[in-house]
C-alpha positions as a Python dict, from the first residue, in 0.01 Angstrom:
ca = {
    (1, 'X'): (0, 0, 0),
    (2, 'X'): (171, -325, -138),
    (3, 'X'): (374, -196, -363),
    (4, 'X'): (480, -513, -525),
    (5, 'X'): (100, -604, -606),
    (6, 'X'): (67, -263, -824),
    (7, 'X'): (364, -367, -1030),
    (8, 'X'): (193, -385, -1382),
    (9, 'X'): (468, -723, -1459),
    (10, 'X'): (417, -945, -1141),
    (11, 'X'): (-15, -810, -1176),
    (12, 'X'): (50, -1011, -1479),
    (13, 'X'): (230, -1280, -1452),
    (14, 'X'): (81, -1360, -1141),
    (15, 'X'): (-210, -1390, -1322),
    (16, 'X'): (-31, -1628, -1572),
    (17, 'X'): (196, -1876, -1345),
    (18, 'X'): (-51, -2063, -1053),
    (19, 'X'): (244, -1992, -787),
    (20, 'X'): (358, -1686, -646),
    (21, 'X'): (589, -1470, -885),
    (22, 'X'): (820, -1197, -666),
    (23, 'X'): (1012, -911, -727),
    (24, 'X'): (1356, -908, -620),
    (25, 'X'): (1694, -663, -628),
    (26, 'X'): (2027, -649, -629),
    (27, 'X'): (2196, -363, -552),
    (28, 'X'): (2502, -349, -808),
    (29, 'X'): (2806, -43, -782),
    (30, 'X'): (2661, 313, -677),
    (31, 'X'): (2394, 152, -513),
    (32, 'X'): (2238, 108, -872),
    (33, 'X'): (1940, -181, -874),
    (34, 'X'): (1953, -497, -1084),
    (35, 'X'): (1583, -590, -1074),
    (36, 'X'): (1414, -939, -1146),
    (37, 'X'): (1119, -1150, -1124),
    (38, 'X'): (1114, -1504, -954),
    (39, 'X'): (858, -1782, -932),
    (40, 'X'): (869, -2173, -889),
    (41, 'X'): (1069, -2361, -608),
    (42, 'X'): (1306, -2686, -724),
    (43, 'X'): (1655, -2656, -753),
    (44, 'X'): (1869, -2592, -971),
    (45, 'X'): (1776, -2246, -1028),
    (46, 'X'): (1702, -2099, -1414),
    (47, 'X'): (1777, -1770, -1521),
    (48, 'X'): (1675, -1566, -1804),
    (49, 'X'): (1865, -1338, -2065),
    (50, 'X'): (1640, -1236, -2310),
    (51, 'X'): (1763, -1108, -2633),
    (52, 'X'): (1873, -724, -2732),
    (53, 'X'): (1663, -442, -2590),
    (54, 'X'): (1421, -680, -2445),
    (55, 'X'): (1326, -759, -2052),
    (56, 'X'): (1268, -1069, -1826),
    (57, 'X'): (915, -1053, -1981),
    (58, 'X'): (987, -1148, -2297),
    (59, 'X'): (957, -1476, -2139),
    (60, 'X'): (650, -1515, -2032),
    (61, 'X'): (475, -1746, -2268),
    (62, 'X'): (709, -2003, -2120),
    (63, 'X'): (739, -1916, -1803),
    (64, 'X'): (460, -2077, -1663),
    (65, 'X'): (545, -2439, -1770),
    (66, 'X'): (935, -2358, -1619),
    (67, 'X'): (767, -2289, -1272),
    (68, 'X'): (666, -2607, -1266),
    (69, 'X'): (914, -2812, -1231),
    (70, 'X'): (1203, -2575, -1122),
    (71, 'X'): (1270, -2206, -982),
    (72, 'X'): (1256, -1948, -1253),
    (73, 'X'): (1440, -1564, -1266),
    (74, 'X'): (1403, -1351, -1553),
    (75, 'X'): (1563, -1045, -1484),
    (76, 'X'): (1567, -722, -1615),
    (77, 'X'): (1939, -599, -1764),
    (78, 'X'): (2093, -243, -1654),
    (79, 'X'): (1844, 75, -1798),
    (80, 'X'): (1553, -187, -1894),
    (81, 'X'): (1256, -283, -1723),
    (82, 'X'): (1296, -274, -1335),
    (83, 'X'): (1706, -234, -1349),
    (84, 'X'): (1850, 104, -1329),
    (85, 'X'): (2076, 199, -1597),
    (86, 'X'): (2468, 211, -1559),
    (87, 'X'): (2701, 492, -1594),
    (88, 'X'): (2868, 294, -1911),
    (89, 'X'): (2690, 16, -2103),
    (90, 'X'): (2937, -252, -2205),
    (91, 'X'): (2999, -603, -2307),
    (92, 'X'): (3182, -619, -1994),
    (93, 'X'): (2888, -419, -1745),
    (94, 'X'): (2672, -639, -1923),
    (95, 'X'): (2866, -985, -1805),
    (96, 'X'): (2955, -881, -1484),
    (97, 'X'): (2581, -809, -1379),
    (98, 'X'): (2488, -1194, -1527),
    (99, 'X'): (2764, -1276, -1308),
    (100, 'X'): (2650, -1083, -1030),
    (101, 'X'): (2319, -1234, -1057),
    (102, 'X'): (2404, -1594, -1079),
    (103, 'X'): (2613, -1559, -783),
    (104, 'X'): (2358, -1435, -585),
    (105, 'X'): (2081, -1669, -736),
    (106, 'X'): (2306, -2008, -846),
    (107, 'X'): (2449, -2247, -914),
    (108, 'X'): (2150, -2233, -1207),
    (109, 'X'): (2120, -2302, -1545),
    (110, 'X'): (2162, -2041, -1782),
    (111, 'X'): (1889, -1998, -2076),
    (112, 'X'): (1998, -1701, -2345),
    (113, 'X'): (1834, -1590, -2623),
    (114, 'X'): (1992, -1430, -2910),
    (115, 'X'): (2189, -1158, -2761),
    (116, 'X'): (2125, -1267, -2447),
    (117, 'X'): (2314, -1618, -2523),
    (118, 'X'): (2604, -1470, -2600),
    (119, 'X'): (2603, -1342, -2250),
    (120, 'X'): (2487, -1651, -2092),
    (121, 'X'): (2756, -1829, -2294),
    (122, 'X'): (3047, -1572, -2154),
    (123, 'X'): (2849, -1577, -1824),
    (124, 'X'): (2921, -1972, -1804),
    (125, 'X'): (3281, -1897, -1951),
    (126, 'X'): (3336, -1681, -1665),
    (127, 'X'): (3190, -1885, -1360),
    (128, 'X'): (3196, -2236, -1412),
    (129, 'X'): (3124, -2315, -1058),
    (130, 'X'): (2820, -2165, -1054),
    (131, 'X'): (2694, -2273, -1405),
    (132, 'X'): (2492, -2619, -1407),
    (133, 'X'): (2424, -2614, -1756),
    (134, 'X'): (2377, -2383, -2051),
    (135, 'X'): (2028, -2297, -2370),
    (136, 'X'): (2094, -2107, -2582),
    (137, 'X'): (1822, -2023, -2804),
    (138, 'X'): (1917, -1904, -3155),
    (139, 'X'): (2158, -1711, -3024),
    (140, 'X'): (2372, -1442, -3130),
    (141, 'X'): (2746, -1505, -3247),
    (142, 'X'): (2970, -1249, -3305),
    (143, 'X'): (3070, -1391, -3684),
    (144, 'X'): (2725, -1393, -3815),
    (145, 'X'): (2687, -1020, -3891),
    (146, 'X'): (2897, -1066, -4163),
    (147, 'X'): (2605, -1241, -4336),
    (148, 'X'): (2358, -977, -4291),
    (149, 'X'): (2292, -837, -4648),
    (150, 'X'): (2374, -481, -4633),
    (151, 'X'): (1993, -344, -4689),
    (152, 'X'): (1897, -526, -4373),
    (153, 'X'): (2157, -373, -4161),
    (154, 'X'): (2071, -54, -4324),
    (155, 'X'): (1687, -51, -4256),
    (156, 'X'): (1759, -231, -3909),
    (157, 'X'): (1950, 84, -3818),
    (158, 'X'): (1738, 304, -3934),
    (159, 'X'): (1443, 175, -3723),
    (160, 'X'): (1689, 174, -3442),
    (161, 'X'): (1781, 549, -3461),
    (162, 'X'): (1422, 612, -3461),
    (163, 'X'): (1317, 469, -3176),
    (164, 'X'): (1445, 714, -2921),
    (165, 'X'): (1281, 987, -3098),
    (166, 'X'): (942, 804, -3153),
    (167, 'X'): (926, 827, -2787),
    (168, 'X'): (1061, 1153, -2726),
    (169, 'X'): (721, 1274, -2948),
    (170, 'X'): (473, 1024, -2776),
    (171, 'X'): (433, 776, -3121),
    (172, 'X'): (633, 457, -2932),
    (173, 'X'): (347, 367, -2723),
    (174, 'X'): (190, 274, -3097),
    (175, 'X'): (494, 27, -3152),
    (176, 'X'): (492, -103, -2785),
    (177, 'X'): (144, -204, -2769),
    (178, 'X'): (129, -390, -3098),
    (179, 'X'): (428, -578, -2966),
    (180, 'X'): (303, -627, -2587),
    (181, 'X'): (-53, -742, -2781),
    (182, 'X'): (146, -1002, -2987),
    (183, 'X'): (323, -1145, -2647),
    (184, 'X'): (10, -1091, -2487),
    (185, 'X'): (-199, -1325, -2735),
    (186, 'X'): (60, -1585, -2747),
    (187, 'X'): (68, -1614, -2373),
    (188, 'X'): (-308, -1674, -2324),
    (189, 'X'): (-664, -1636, -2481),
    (190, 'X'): (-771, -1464, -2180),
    (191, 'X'): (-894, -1093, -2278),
    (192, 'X'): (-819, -916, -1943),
    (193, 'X'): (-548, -1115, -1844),
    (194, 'X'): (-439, -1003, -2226),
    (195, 'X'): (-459, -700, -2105),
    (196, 'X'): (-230, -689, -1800),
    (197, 'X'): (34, -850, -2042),
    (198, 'X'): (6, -566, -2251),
    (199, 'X'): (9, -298, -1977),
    (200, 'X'): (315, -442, -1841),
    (201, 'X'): (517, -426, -2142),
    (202, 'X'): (409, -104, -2207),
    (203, 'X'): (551, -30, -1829),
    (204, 'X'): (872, -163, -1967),
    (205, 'X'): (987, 84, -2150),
    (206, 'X'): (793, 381, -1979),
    (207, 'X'): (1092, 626, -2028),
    (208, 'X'): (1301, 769, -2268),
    (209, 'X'): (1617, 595, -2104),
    (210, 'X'): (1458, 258, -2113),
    (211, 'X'): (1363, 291, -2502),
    (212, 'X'): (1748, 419, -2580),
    (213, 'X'): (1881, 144, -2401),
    (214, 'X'): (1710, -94, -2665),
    (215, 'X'): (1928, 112, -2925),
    (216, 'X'): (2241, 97, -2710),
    (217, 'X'): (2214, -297, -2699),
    (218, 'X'): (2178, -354, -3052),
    (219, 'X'): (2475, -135, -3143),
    (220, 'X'): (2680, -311, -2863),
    (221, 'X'): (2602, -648, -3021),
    (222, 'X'): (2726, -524, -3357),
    (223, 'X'): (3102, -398, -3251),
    (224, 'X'): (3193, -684, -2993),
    (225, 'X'): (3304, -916, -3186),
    (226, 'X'): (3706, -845, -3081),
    (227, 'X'): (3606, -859, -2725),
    (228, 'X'): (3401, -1146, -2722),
    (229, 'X'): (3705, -1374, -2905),
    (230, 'X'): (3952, -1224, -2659),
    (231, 'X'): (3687, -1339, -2352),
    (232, 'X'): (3673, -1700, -2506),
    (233, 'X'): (4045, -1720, -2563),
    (234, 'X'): (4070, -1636, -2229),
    (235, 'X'): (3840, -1905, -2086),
    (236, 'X'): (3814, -2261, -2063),
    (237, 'X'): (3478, -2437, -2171),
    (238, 'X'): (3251, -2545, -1865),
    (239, 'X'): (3168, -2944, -1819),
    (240, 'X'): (2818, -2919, -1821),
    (241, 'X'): (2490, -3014, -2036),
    (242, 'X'): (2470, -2766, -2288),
    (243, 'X'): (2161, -2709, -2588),
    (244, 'X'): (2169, -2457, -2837),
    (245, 'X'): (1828, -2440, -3056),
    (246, 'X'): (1805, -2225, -3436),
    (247, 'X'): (1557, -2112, -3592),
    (248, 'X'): (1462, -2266, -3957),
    (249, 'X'): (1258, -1977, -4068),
    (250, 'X'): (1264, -1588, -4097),
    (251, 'X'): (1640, -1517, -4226),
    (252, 'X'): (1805, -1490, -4538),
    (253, 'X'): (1919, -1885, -4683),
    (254, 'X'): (2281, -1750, -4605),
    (255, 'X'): (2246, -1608, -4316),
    (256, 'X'): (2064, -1932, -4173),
    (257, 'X'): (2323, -2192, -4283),
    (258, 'X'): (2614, -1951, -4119),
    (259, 'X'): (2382, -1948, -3805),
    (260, 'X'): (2379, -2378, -3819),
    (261, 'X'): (2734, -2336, -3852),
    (262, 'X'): (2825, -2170, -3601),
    (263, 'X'): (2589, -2311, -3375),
    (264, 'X'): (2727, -2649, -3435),
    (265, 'X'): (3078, -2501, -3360),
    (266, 'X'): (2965, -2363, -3020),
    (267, 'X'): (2830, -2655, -2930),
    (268, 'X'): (3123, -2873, -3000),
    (269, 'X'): (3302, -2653, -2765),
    (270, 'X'): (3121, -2792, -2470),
    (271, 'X'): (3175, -3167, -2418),
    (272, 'X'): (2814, -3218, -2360),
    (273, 'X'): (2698, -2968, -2637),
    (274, 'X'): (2409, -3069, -2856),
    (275, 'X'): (2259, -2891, -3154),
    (276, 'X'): (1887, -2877, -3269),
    (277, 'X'): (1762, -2688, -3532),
    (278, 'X'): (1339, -2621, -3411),
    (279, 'X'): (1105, -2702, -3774),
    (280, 'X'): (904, -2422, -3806),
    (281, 'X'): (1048, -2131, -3583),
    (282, 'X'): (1105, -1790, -3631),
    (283, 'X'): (1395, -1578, -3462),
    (284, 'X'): (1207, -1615, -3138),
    (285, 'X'): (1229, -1982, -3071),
    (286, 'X'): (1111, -1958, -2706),
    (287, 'X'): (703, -1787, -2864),
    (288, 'X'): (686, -2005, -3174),
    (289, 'X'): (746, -2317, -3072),
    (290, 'X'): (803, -2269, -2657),
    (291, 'X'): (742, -2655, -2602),
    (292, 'X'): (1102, -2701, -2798),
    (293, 'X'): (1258, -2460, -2576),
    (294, 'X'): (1123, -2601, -2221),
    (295, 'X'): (1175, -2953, -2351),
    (296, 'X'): (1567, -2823, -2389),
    (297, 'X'): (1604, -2661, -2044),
    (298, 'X'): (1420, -2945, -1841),
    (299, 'X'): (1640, -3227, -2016),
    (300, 'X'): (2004, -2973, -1927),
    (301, 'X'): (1838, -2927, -1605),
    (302, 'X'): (1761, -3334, -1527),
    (303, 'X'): (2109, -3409, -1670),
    (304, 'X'): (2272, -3151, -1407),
    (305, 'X'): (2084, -3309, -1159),
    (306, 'X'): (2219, -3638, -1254),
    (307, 'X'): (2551, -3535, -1244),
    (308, 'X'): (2546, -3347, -926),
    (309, 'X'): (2722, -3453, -617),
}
């Protein structure tokens, strides 16, 4: 039996991007696997880091229009998705897979969202070479939790804690197909096709382990912040075209001016860094307005190719 072709994520997205779409592994230390999806052909390659708790899924409502013009990975980080989990889960397990991966895949672009661009960020920090250029799309900084009113960070722990046990008693598979529905619709208007979309993100977070790990990575993101200053002290800024797109809706007012702020710092950190806040996009820049976020990666990725020798 082909094995690959029963995979509820490539059944889906194969039914979403007109080329072929692969599965692919990397085995990482004790033989653990570091799983991803690929489609599209042209050089230089683009990989995706989707934001906290989420997989290389997340990305399919743009995924199709990045095949087209260049060759697309969207993996799957350590306990989530298709990746096996790792003994420890740290910033620093977290980085070295990226770094694993875009020396096996690269030199590529790197395209983060939220937490996920953090780790793209240190992931370009940390191999130059092998970085062509650099999205990041709203992404996380380590300063901005600060400016999370207190009641948010309470309730947003609270659903956290919860979600482990949800599963453990059978009620997740409510929250998961809402959420895989919601991707589903914004992918395509194509019931059954729908319906694979859904199925696979439901497949995403089959286990226990998986649904944890969504916990884990949110309550890494919020005690990092003296690690992630010491690993850009540490590091010089790559020379290569960089984007970084916020939101403009869905946040407290203070909360979104600290995020323009800090955005605008990161990206006068790279010499080629550009800022653009998206009009009329939620956290998740990459479903609400994807055009804004493809636009981005295709001009980083024509501007590497200008520059390459």
């Amino acid at each position: 039996m082909d094995t690959e072709a029963q995979d509820p994520v490539i059944r889906a997205l194969s039914r979403l991007v007109p080329g072929a779409v692969a599965g692919r592994h990397l085995s990482r230390e004790s033989g653990r696997r570091l799983g991803w999806v690929e489609t599209g052909r042209a050089e230089p390659a683009v990989i995706l880091v989707s934001g906290a708790g989420e997989v290389g899924l997340d990305w399919a409502v743009i995924l199709p229009a990045l095949a087209e013009r260049t060759r697309v990975v969207a993996y799957d980080r350590a306990g989530l998705g298709a990746s096996d989990p790792v003994a420890r889960l740290t910033l620093d397990s977290q980085v070295r897979d990226l770094v694993a991966l875009l020396d096996h895949v690269g030199p590529a672009v790197l395209v983060g969202h939220s937490w996920g661009g953090l780790l793209a960020e240190l992931a370009a920090l940390a191999r130059p070479d092998r970085t062509r250029g650099v999205v990041l799309v709203d992404a996380f900084h380590e300063d901005t939790t600060t400016e999370v009113p207190l009641a948010l960070r309470v309730s947003s722990n609270l659903v956290l804690n919860a979600l482990p046990l949800l599963k453990a008693i059978g009620l997740f598979n409510r929250i998961a197909v809402n959420m895989g529905g919601e991707l589903a619709r914004r992918c395509t208007d194509d019931p059954g096709t729908q319906d694979l979309v859904t199925a696979a993100y439901l497949a995403s977070y089959g286990t226990y382990g998986q649904v944890a790990t969504i916990r884990a990575e949110n309550r890494l993101a919020n005690s990092c912040a003296r690690e992630v200053r010491a690993a850009r002290a540490a590091s010089a800024v790559p020379d290569v075209p960089m984007r970084i797109l916020t939101s403009t809706r869905g946040k407290p007012a203070a909360l979104h001016q600290r995020s323009r702020e800090l955005a605008d710092r990161t990206a006068a950190l790279f010499p080629r860094g550009v800022h653009h806040a998206v009009p009329d996009s939620g956290h998740y820049i990459h479903k609400d307005q994807p055009k804004a976020v493809v636009d981005a990666v295709f001009a980083v990725v024509a501007e590497a190719d200008r520059r390459a020798p």
